[in-house]
Coordinates of C-alpha atoms and ligand atoms in Angstrom, one line a residue:
X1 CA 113.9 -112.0 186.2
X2 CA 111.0 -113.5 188.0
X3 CA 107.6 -113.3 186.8
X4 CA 104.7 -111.5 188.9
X5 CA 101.2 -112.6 188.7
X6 CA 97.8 -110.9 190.0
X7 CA 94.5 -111.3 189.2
X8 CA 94.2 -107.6 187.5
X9 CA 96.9 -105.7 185.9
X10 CA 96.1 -101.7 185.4
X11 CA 98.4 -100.0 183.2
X12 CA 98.0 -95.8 184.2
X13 CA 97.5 -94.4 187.6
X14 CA 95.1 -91.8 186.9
X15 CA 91.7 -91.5 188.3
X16 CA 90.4 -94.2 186.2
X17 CA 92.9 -96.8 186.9
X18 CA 93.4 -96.0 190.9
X19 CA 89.3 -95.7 191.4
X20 CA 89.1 -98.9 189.7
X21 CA 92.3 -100.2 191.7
X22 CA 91.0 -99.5 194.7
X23 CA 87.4 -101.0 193.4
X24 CA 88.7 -104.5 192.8
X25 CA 90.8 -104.4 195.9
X26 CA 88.4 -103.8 198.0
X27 CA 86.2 -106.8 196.4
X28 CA 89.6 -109.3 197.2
X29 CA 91.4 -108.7 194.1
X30 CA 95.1 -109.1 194.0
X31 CA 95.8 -105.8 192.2
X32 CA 99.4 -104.0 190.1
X33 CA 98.9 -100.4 188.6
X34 CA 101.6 -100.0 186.0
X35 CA 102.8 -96.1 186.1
X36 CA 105.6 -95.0 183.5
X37 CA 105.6 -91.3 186.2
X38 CA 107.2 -91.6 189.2
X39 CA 104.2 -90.8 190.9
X40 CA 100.6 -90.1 189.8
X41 CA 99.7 -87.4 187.3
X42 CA 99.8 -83.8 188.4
X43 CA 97.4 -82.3 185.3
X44 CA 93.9 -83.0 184.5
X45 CA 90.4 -81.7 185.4
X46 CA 89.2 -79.5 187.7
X47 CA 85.7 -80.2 188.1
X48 CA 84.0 -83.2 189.3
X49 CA 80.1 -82.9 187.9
X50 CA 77.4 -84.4 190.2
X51 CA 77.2 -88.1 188.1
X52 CA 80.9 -88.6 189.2
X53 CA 80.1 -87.2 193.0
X54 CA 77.4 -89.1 193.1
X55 CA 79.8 -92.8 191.9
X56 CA 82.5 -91.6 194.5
X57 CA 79.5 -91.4 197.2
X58 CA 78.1 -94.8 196.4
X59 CA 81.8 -96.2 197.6
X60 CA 82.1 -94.3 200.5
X61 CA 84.2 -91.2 199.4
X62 CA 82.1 -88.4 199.3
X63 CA 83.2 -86.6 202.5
X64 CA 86.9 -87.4 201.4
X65 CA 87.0 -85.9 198.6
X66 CA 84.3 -83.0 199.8
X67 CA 86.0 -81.8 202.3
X68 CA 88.9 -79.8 201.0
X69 CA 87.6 -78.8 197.6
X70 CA 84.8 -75.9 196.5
X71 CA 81.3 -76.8 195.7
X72 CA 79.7 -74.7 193.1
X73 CA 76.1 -74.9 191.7
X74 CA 76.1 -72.2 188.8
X75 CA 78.0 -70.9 185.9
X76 CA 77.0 -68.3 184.0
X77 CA 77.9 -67.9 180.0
X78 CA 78.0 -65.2 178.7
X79 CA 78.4 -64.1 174.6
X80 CA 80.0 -60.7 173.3
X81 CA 79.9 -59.5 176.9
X82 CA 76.1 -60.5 177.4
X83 CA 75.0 -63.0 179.6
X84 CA 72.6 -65.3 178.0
X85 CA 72.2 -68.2 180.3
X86 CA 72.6 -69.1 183.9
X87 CA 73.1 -73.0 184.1
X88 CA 72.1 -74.2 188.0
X89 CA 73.7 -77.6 189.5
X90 CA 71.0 -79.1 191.8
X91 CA 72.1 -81.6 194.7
X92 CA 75.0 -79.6 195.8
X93 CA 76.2 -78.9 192.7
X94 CA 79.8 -79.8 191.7
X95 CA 83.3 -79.5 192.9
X96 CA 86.2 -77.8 192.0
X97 CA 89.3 -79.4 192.8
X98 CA 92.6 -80.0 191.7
X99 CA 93.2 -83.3 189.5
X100 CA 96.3 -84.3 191.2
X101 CA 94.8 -83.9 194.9
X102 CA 91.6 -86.0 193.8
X103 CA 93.6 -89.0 192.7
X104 CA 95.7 -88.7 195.3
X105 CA 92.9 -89.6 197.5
X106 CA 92.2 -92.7 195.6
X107 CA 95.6 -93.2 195.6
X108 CA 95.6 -93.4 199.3
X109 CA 92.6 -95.0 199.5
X110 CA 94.4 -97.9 197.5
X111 CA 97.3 -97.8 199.2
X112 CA 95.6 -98.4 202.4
X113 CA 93.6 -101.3 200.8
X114 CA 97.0 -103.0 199.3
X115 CA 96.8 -102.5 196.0
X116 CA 100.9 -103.1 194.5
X117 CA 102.0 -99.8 192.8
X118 CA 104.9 -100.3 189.9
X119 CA 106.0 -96.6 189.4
X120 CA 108.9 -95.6 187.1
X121 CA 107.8 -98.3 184.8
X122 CA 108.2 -98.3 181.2
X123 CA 106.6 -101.1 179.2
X124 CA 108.8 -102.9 177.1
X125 CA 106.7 -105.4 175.4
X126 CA 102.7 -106.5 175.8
X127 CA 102.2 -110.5 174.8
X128 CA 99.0 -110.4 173.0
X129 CA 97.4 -114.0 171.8
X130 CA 94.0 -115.0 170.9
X131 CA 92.6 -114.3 174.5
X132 CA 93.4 -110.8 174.8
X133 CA 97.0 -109.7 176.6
X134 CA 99.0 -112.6 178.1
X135 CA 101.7 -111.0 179.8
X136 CA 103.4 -107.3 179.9
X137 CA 107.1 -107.2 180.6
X138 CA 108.5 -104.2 181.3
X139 CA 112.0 -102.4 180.3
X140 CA 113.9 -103.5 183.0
X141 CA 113.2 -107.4 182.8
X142 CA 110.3 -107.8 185.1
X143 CA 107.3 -110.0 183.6
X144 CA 103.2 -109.7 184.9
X145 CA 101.1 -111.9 183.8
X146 CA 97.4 -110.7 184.8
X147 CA 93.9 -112.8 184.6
X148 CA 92.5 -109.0 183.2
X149 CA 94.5 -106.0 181.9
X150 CA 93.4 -102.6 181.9
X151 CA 94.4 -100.2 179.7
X152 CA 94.1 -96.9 181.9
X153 CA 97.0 -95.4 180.2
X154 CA 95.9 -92.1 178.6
X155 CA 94.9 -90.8 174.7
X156 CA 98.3 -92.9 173.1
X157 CA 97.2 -96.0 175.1
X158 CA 100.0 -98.7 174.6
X159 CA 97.9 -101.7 175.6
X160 CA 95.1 -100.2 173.0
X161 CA 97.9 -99.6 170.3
X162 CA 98.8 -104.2 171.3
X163 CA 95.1 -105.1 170.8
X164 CA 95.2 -103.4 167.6
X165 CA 92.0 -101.4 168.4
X166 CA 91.8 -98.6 165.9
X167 CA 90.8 -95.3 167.3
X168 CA 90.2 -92.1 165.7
X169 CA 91.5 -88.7 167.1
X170 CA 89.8 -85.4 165.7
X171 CA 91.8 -82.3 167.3
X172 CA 89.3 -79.0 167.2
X173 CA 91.1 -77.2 164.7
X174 CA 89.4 -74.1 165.3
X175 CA 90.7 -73.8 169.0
X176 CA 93.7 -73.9 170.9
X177 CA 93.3 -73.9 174.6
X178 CA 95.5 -72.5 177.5
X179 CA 95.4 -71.8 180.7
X180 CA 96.6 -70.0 183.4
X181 CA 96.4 -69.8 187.7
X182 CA 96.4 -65.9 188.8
X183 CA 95.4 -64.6 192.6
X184 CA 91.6 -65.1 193.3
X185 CA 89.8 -62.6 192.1
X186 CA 86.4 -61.2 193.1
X187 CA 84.1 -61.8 190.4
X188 CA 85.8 -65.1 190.4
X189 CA 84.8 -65.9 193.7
X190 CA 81.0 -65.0 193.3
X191 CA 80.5 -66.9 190.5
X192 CA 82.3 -69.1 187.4
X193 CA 81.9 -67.5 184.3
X194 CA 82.1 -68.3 180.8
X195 CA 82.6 -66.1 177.9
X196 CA 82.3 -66.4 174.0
X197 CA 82.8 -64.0 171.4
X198 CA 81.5 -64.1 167.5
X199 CA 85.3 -64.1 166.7
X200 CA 85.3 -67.9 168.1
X201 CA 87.2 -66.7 170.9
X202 CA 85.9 -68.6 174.7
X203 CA 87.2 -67.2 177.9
X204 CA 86.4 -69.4 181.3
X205 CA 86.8 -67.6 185.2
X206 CA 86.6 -70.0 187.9
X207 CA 88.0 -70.3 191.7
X208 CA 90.7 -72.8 192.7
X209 CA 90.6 -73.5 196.3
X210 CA 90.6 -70.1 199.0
X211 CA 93.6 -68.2 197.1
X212 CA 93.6 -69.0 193.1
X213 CA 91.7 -68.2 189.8
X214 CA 91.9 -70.5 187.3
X215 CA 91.8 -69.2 183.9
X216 CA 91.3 -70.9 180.5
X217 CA 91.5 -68.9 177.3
X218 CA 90.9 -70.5 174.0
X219 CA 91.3 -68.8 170.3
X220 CA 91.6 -69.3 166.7
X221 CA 95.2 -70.9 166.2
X222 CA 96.2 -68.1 164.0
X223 CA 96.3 -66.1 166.8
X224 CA 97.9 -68.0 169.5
X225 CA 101.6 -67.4 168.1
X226 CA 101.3 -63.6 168.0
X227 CA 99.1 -63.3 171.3
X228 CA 101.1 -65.8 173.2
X229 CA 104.3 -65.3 171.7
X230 CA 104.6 -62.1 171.1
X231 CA 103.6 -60.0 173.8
X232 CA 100.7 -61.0 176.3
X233 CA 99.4 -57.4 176.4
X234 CA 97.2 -57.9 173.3
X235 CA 95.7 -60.9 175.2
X236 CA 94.3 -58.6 177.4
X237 CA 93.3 -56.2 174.5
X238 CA 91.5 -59.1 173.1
X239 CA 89.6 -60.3 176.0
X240 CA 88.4 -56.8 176.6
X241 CA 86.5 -57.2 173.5
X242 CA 84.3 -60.0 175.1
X243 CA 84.9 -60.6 178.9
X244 CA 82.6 -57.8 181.0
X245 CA 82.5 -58.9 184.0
X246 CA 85.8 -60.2 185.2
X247 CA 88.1 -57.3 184.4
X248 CA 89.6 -57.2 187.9
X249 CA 92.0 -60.8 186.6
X250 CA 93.5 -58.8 183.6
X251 CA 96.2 -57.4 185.1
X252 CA 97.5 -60.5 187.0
X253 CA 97.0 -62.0 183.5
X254 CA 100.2 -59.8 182.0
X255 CA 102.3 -61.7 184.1
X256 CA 100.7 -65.3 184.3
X257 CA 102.5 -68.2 182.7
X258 CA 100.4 -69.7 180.2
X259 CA 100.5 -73.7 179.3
X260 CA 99.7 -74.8 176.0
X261 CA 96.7 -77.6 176.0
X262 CA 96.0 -79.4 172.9
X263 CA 92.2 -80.5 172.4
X264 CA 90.9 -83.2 170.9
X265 CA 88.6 -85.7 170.7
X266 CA 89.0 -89.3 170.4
X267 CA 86.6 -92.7 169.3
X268 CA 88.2 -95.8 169.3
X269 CA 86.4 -99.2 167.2
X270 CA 86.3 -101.2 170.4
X271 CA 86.5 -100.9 174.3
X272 CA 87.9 -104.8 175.0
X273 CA 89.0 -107.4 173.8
X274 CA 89.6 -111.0 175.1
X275 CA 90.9 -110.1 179.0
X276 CA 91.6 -106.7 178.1
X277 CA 89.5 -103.5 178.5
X278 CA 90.0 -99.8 178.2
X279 CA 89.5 -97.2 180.4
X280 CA 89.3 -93.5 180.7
X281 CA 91.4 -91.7 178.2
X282 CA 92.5 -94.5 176.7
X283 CA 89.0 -95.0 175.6
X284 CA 86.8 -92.4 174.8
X285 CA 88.2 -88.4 174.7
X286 CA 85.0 -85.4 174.4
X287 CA 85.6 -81.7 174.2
X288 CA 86.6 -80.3 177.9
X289 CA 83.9 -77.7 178.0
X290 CA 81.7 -80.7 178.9
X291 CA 83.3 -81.3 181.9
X292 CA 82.6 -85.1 182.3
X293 CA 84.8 -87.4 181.4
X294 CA 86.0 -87.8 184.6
X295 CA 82.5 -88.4 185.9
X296 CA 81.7 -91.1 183.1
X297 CA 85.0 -92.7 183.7
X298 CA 84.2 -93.6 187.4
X299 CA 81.4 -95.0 185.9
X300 CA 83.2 -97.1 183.5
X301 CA 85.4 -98.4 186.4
X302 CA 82.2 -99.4 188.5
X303 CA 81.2 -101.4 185.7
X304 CA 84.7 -102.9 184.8
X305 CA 85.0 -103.8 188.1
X306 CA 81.9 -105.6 188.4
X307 CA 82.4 -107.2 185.4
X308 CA 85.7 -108.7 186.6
X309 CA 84.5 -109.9 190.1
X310 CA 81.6 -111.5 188.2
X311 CA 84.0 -113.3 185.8
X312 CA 85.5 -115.0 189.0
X313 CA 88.8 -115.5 187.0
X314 CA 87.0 -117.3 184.1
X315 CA 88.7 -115.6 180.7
X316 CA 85.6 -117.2 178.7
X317 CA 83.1 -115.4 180.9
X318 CA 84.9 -112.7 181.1
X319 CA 85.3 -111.8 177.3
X320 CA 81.2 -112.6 177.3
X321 CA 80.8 -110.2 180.3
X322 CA 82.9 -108.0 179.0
X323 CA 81.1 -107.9 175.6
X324 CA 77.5 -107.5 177.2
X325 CA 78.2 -105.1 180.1
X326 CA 81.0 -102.7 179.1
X327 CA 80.9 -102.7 175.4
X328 CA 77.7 -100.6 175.5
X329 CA 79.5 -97.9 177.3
X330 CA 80.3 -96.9 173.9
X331 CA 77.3 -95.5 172.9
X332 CA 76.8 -93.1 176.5
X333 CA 80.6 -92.0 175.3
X334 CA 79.3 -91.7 171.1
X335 CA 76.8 -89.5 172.9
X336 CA 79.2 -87.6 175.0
X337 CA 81.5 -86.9 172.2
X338 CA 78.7 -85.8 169.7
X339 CA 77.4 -83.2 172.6
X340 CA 81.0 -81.4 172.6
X341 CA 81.6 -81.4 168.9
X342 CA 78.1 -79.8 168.5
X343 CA 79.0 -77.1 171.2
X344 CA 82.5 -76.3 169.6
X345 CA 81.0 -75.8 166.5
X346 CA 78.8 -73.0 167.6
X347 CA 81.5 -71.0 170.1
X348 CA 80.8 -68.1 167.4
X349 CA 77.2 -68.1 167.3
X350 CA 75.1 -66.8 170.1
X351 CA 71.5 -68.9 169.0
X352 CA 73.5 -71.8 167.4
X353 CA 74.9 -72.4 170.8
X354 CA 72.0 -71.6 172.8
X355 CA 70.1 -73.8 170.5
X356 CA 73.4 -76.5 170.9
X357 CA 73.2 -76.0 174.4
X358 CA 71.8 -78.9 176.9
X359 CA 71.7 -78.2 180.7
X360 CA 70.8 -82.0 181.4
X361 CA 74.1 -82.7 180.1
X362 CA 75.9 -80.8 181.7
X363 CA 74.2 -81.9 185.1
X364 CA 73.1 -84.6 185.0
X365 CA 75.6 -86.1 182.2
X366 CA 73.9 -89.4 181.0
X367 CA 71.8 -89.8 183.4
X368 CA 69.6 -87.4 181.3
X369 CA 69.3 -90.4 178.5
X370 CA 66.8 -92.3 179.2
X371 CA 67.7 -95.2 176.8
X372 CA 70.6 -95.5 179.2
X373 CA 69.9 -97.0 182.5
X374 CA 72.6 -97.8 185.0
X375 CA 73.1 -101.9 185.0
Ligands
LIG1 C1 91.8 -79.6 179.0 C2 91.0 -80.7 179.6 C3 90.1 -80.4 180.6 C4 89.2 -81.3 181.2 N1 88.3 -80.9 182.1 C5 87.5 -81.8 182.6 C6 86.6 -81.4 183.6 O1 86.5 -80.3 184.0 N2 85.8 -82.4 184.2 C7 85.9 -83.7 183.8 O2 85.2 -84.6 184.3 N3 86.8 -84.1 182.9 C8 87.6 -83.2 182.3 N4 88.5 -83.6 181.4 C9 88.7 -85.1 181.1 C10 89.4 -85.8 182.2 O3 90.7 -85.2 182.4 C11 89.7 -87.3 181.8 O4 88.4 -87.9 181.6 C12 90.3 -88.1 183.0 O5 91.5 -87.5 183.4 C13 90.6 -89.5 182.5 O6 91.4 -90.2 183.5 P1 92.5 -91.3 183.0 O7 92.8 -92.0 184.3 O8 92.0 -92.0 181.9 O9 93.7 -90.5 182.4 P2 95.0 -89.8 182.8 O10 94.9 -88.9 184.0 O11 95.5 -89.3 181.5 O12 96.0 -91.0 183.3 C14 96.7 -91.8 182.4 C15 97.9 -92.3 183.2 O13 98.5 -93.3 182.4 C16 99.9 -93.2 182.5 N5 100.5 -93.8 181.3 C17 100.4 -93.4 180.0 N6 101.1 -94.3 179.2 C18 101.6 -95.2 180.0 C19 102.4 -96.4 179.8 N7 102.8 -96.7 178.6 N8 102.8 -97.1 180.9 C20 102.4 -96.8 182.1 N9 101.6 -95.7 182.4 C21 101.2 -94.9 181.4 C22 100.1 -91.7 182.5 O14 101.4 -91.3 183.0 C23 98.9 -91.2 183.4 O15 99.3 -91.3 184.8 C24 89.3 -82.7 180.8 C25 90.3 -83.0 179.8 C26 91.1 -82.1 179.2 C27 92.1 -82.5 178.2

């Protein structure tokens, strides 16, 4: 079978690798996104935090991806049943929108721009040799060779797993997570609210769209098989324990269907290496109640895709680039990462959290470093 060639091959078709798609295409790249799906992923995040608003603005998307979802500025936690903090958004605050519809955007955006989409595709071997990844051939014969491969391709990364890049995964034992979509509720509408309880229990209220609540629930694991397993009605006797001031979602609650989300987070010992970098999930994982790893991912596309323009299809620059401009990433993720673990280790604890607890990060994300300015 014959062999493709492009100057970028992107192995994942979630936000990072589309965004960063689109990126190089529109810069003249000849770009393929490898997707094992048959279309792009229909799970992930809900809420895009001002850093990552402000990285889809700089590239003209901002009224795109505005228009159809719901801008929040203020979410309110709350611990046994008392509030103890109102966290405020400024510059418009964030948005709520479904994962799927936001890279479907970029999808469409890439689309337009001609970016090659391989869907269906399962990877059959990566060619890796002393530059990095040489050539990817897939299951069913076809063969890409690529000046630069990204590895966009989610926590079990194959192209990470080829370069032999080691990465450490630490789930949070302590909490298993689900989540639920019920009818929009009214105290879901006014505001998003967050609940904790001493028993390390966290319960989080937020609108999706005109018509739906989203609801996440997360628990000791003892618990989940009776609660969740057993008969949903002691959920509800549970969160009544903790939850005050969203009541009117319990009932719809009984009859909800409840998806299992296991959370984790993940380092890994290197971001590229040779012609080959990592991106997104496949790089860097931080506890969700952080809510930016999609925001820092955009960010790490800008700068891949800088980086690769400026290598101008030199794999000797590029490694050097590569080294001196994305590498560093690692320590705004380090950073990320460290934030989350601290606040899931204080769920139970009212000051340990408060004291845990940093608004910059949450709205301003790294921007709130000051030893890291944007290159
Ligand atoms: C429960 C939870 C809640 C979160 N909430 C937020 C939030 O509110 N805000 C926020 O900013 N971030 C949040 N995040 C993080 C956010 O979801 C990620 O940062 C973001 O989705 C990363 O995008 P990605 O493109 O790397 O990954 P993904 O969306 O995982 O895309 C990876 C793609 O690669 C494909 N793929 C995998 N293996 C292969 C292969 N071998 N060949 C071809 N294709 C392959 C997959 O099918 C998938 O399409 C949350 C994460 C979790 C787990």
């Amino acid at each position: 079978m014959a062999t493709t060639s492009c100057d970028v091959a992107i192995v994942g078709a979630g936000l990072g690798g589309c965004f960063l798609a689109m990126l190089l295409r529109r810069r003249g790249q000849n770009v393929v996104v490898i997707e094992q799906g048959p279309s792009i992923p229909s799970a992930g995040a809900d809420f895009l935090k001002p850093p990552g608003l402000r990285v889809l603005a700089r590239h003209g998307l901002a009224d795109l991806v505005g228009r159809h979802g719901l801008r929040r500025d203020h979410i309110r936690y709350y611990h046994d049943g008392d509030p103890i903090q109102d966290c405020r958004f400024p510059d418009g605050g964030f948005l709520i929108r479904p994962y799927r519809e936001l890279v479907e955007l970029i999808y469409t955006c890439c689309a337009v721009e001609g970016v090659e989409f391989w869907f269906g595709a399962e990877i059959g071997d990566i060619a890796v040799g002393e530059g990095g990844v040489e050539e990817l051939t897939l299951a069913d014969g076809r063969r890409l060779r690529a000046g630069a491969v990204v590895g966009a391709d989610g926590t079990r990364s194959l192209v990470r797993q080829a370069l032999g890049i080691e990465q450490v995964t630490l789930p949070y034992e302590r909490l298993i997570m689900r989540v639920a979509t019920v009818p929009l509720t009214e105290s879901a509408a006014r505001l998003n609210r967050l609940y904790f309880s001493s028993d390390g229990w966290l319960a989080y209220f937020y609108p999706l769209g005109a018509e739906q609540t989203r609801v996440f629930v997360g628990l000791p694991p003892e618990r989940d098989e009776e609660i969740f397993q057993d008969g949903i009605p002691a959920l509800v006797d549970e969160l009544k324990k903790f939850v005050s001031e969203s009541s009117d979602a319990f009932d719809s609650l009984q009859t909800a269907a409840w998806q299992r989300i296991k959370v984790s987070a993940m380092r890994v010992a290197a971001y590229h290496r040779g012609n080959a970098a990592l991106l997104g999930s496949a790089a860097f994982a931080c506890h969700p109640m952080t809510g930016m790893g999609m925001s820092y991912t955009l960010r790490d596309a800008e700068i891949l895709a800088d980086v690769i323009c400026a290598a101008g299809g030199d794999p000797v620059l590029l490694d050097r680039l590569m080294h001196e401009r994305y590498e560093p990433r690692g320590n705004a993720h380090r950073r990320l990462i460290d934030y989350g673990d601290a606040l899931a280790a204080t769920f139970h604890d009212r000051d340990a959290y408060l004291a845990a607890f940093r608004e910059d990060l949450h709205t301003r994300g790294e921007a709130a470093e000051p030893a890291l300015q944007l290159i």
